[in-house]
mmCIF file of C-alpha atoms in Angstrom:
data_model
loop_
_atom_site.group_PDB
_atom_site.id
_atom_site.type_symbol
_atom_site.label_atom_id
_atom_site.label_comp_id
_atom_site.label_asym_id
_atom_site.label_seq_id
_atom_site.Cartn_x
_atom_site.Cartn_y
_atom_site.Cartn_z
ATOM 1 C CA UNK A 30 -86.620 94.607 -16.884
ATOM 2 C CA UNK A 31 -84.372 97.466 -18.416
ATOM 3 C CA UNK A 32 -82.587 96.268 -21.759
ATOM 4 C CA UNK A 33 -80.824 97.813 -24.650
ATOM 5 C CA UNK A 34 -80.607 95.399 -27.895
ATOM 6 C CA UNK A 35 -78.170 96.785 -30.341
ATOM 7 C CA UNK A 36 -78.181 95.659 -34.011
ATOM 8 C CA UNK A 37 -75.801 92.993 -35.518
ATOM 9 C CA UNK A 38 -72.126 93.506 -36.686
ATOM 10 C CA UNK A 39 -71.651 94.911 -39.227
ATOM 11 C CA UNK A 40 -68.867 95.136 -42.343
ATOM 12 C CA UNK A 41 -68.418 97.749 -44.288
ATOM 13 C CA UNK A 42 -66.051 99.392 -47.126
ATOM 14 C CA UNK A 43 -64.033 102.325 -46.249
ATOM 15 C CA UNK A 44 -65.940 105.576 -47.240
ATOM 16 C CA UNK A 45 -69.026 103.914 -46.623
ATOM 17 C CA UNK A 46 -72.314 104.883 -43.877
ATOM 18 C CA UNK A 47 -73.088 102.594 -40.652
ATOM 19 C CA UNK A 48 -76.147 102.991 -39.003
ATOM 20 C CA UNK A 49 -76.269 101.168 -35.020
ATOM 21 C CA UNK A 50 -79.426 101.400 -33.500
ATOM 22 C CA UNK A 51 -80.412 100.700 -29.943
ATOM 23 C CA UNK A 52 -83.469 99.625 -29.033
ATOM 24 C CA UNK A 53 -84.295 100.623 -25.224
ATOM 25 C CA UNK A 54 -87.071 98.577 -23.204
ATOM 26 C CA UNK A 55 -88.605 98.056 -19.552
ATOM 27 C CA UNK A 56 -88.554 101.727 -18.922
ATOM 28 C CA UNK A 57 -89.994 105.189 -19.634
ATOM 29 C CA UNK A 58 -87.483 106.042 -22.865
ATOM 30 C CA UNK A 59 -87.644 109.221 -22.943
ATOM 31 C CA UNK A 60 -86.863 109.670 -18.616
ATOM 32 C CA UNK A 61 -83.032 108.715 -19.173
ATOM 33 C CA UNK A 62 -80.447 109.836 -21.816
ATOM 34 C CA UNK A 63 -78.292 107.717 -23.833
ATOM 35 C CA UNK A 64 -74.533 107.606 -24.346
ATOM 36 C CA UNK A 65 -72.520 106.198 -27.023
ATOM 37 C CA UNK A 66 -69.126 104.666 -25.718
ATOM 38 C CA UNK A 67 -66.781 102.846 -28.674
ATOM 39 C CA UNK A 68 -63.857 100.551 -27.960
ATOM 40 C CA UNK A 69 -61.608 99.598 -30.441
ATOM 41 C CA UNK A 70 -60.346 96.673 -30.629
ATOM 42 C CA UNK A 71 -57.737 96.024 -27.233
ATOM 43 C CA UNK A 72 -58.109 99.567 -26.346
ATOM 44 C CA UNK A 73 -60.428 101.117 -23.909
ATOM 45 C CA UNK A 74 -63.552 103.010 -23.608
ATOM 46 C CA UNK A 75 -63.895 105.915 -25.146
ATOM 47 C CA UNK A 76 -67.277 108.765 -24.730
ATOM 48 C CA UNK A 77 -68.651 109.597 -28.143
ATOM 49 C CA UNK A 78 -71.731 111.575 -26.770
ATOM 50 C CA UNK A 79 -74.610 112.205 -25.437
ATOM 51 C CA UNK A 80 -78.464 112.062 -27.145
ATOM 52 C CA UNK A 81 -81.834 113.223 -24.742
ATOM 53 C CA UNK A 82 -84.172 111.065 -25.808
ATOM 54 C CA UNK A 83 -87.054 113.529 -25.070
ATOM 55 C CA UNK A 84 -86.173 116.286 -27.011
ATOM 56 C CA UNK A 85 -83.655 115.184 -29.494
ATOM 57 C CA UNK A 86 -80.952 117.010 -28.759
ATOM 58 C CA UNK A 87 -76.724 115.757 -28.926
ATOM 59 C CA UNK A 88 -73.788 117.165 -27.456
ATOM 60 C CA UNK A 89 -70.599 114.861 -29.218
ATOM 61 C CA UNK A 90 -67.229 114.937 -27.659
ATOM 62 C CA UNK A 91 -64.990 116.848 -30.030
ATOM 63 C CA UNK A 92 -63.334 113.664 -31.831
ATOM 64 C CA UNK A 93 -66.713 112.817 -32.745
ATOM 65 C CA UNK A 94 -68.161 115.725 -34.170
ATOM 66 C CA UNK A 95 -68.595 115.979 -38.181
ATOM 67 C CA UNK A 96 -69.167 112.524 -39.235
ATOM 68 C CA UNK A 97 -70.870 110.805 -36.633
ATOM 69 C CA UNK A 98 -74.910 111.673 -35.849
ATOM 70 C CA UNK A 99 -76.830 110.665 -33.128
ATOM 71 C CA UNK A 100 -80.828 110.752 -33.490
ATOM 72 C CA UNK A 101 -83.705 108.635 -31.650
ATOM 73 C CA UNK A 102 -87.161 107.379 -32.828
ATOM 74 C CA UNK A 103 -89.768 107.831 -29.907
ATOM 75 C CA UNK A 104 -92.638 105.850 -31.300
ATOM 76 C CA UNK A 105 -89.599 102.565 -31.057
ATOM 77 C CA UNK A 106 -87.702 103.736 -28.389
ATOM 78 C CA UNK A 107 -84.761 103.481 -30.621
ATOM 79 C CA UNK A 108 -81.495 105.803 -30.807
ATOM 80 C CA UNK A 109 -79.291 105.338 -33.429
ATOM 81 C CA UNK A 110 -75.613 106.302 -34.399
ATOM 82 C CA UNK A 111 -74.729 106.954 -37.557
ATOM 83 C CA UNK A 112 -71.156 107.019 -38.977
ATOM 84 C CA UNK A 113 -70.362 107.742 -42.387
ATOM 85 C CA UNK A 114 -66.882 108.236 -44.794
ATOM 86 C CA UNK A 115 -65.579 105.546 -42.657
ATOM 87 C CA UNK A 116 -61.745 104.480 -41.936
ATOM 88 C CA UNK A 117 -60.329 101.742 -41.276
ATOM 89 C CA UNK A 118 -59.790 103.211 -37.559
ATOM 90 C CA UNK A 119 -63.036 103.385 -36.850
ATOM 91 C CA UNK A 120 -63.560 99.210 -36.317
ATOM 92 C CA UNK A 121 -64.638 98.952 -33.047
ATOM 93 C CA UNK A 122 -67.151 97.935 -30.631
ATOM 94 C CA UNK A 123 -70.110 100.682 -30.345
ATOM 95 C CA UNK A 124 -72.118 100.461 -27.079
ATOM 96 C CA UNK A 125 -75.383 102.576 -25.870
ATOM 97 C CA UNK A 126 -75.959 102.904 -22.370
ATOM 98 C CA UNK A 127 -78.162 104.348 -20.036
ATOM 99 C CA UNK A 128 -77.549 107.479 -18.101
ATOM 100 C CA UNK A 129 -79.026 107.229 -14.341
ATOM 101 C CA UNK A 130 -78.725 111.077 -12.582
ATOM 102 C CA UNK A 131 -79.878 112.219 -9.347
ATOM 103 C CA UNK A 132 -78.089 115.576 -8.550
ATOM 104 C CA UNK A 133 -74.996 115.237 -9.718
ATOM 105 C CA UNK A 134 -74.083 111.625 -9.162
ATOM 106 C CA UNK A 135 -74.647 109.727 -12.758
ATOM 107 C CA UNK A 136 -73.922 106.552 -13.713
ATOM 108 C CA UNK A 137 -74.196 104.325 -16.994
ATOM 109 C CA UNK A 138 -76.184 102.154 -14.853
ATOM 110 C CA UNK A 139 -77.317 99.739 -18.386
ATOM 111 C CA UNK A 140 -75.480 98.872 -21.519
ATOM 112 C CA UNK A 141 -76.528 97.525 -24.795
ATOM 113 C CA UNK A 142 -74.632 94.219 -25.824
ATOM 114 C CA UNK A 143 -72.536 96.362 -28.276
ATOM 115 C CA UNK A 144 -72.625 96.304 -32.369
ATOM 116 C CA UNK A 145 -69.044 95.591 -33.787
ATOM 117 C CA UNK A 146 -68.265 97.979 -36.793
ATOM 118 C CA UNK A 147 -65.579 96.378 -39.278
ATOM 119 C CA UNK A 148 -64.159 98.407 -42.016
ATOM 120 C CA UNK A 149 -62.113 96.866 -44.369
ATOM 121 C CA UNK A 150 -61.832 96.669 -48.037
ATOM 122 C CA UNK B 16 -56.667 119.475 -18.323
ATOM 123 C CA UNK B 17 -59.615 117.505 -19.863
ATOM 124 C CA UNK B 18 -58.313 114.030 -18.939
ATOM 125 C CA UNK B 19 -58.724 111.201 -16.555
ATOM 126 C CA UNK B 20 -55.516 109.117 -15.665
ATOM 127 C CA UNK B 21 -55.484 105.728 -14.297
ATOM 128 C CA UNK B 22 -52.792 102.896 -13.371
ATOM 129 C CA UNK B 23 -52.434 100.663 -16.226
ATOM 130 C CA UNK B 24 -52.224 97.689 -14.100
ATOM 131 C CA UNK B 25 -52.300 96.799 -10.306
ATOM 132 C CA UNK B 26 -52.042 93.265 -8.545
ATOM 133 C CA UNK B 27 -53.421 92.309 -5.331
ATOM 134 C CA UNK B 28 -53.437 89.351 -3.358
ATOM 135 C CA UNK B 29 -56.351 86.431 -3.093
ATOM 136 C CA UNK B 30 -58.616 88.113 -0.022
ATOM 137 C CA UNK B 31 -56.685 91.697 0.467
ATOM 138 C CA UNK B 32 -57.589 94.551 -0.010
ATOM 139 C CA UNK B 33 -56.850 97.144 -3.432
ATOM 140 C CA UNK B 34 -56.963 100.687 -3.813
ATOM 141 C CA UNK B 35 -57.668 101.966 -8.065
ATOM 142 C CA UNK B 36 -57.104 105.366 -8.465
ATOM 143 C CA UNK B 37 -58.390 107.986 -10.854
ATOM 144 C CA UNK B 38 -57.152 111.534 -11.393
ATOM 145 C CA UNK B 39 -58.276 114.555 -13.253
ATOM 146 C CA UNK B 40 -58.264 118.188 -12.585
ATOM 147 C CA UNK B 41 -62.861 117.775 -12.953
ATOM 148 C CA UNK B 42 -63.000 115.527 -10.231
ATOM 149 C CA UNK B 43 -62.556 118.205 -7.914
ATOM 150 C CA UNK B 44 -66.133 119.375 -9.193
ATOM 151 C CA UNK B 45 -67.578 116.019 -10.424
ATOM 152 C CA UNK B 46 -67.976 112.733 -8.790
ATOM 153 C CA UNK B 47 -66.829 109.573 -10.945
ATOM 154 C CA UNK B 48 -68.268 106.307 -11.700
ATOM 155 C CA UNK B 49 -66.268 103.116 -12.224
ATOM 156 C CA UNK B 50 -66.908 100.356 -14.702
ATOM 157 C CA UNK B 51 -65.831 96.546 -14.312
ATOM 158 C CA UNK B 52 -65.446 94.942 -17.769
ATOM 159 C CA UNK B 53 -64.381 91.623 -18.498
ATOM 160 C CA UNK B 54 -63.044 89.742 -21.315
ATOM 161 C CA UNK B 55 -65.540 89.768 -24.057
ATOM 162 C CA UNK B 56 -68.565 91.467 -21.784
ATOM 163 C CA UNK B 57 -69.781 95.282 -21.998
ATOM 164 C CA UNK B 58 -68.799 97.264 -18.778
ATOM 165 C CA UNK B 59 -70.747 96.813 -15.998
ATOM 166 C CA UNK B 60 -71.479 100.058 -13.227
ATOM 167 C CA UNK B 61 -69.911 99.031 -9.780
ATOM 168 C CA UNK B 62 -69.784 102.880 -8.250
ATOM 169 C CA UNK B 63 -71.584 106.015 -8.576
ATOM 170 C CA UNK B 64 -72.068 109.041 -7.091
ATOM 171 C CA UNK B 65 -70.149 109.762 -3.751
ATOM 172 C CA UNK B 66 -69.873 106.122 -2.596
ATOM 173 C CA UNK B 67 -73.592 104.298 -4.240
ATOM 174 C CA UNK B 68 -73.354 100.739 -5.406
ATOM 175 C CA UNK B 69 -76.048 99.721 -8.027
ATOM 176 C CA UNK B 70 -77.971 96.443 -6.653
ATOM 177 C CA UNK B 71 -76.259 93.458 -7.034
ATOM 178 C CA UNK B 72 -72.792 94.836 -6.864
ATOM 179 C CA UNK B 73 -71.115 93.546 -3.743
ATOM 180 C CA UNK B 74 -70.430 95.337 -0.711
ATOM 181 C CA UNK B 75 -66.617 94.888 -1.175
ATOM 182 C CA UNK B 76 -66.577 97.577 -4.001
ATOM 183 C CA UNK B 77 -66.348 100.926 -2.557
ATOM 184 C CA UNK B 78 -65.716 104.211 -3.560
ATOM 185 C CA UNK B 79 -64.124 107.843 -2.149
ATOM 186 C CA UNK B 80 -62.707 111.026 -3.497
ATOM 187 C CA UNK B 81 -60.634 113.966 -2.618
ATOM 188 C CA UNK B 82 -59.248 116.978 -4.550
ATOM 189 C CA UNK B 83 -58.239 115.935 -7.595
ATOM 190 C CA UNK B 84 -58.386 112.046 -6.993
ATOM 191 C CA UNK B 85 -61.424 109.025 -6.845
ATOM 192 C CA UNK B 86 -60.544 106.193 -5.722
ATOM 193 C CA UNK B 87 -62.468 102.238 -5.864
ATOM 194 C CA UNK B 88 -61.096 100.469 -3.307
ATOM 195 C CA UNK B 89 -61.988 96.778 -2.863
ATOM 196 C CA UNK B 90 -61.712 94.463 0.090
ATOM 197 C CA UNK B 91 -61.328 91.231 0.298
ATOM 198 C CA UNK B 92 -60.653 91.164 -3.170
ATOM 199 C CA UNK B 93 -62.062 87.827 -5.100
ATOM 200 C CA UNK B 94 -60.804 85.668 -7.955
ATOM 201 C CA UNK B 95 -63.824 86.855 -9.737
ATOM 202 C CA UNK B 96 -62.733 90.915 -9.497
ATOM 203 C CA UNK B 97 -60.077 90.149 -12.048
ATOM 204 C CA UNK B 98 -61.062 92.312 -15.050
ATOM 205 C CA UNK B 99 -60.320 96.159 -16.441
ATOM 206 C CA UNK B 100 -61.401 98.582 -14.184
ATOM 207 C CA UNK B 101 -62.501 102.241 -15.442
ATOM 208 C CA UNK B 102 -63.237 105.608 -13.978
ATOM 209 C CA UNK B 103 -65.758 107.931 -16.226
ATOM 210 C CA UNK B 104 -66.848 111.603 -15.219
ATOM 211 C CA UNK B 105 -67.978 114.900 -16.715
ATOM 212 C CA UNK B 106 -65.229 117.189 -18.179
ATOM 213 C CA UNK B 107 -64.435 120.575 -16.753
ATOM 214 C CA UNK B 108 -67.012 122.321 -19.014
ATOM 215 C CA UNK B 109 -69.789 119.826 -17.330
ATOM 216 C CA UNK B 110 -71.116 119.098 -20.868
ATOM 217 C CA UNK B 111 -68.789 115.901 -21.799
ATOM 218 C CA UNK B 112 -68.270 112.849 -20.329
ATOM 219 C CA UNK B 113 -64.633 111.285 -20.840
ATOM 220 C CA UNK B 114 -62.949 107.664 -19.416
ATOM 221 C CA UNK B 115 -60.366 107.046 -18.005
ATOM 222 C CA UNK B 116 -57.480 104.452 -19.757
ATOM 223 C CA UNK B 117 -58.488 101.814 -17.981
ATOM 224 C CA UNK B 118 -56.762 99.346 -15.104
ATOM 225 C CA UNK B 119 -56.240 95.766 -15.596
ATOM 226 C CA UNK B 120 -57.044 94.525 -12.133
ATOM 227 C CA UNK B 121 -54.540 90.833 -11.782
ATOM 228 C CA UNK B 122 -55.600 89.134 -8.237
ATOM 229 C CA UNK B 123 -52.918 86.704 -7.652
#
């Protein structure tokens, strides 16, 4: 069966590095890309990107370019988000998900159980 | 303009049926999907496509679009349906993705 296990919650110090990974399973990992979707706390979903698992390549929605970085592991089947100099407003909930396509209907048809980012001093 | 609007909240009657809108200028162009989350759970896919419900989702979630509008309409609306509803779909460009804000389905 298709699952994504994210890594444990995390705390951190403000201007310090995160690093969520995502472990995919069940299916071929490098067939489906992988989104990264953050919610802050009582707010709602937000798109952070995009990552092909195949070739490596990332496409970041614009709020999310500079100090956020998106990479995979094949051999694991593991993407990973990376956040570094981090603020206080960016404690949130960080989910992966799966991308199903055919044509152009898509859907994030599986989500990981999300990794909770805290940043506070 | 690169956004996705939504009804913060709607209401609907045990058994009736409720309409959730989405609008954006890309839906015109893109389908949307919808997401059901509930308290404390990641979102869940209910819709994709033009009208496609992943398995297990029940055949009172339903989906529709036209011009700049998607809709997920469900009937007979149950007691476990209460959660916060969002509509997701590629940006004008085709290259992003972007949400909508989200609406907090109440079934009285």
């Amino acid at each position: 069966q298709v699952q994504l296990v994210q890594s444990g919650a995390e705390v951190k110090k403000p201007g310090a590095s995160v690093k969520v990974s995502c472990k995919a399973s069940g299916y071929t990992f490098t067939n489906y890309y992988i989104h990264w979707i953050r919610q802050a706390p009582g707010q709602g979903l937000e798109w952070m990107g995009i990552i092909n698992p195949n070739s490596g390549s990332t496409t970041y929605a614009q709020r999310f370019q500079g100090r956020f970085t998106m990479t995979r592991d094949t051999p694991t089947s593991t993407v990973y988000m990376e956040v570094s100099s981090l603020r206080s407003d960016d404690t949130a909930l960080y989910y992966c998900a799966r991308a199903y396509s055919s044509g152009w209907s898509e859907g994030f048809d599986f989500w990981g159980q999300g990794t909770l980012v805290t940043v506070s001093s | 303009s690169s956004e996705l609007t939504q009804d913060p909240a709607v209401s609907v009657a045990l058994g009736q049926t409720v309409r959730i809108t989405c609008q954006g200028d890309s839906l015109r162009s893109y389908y949307a999907s919808w997401y059901q989350q509930k308290p404390g759970q990641a979102p869940i896919l209910v819709i994709y496509g033009k009208n496609n419900r992943p398995s297990g989702i029940p055949d009172r979630f339903s989906g529709s679009s036209s011009g700049n509008t998607a809709s997920l309409t469900i009937t007979g609306a149950q007691a476990e349906d209460e959660a916060d509803f969002y509509c997701n779909s590629r940006d004008r460009s085709g290259d992003h993705r972007m949400f909508g804000g989200g609406t907090k389905l109440t079934v009285l």
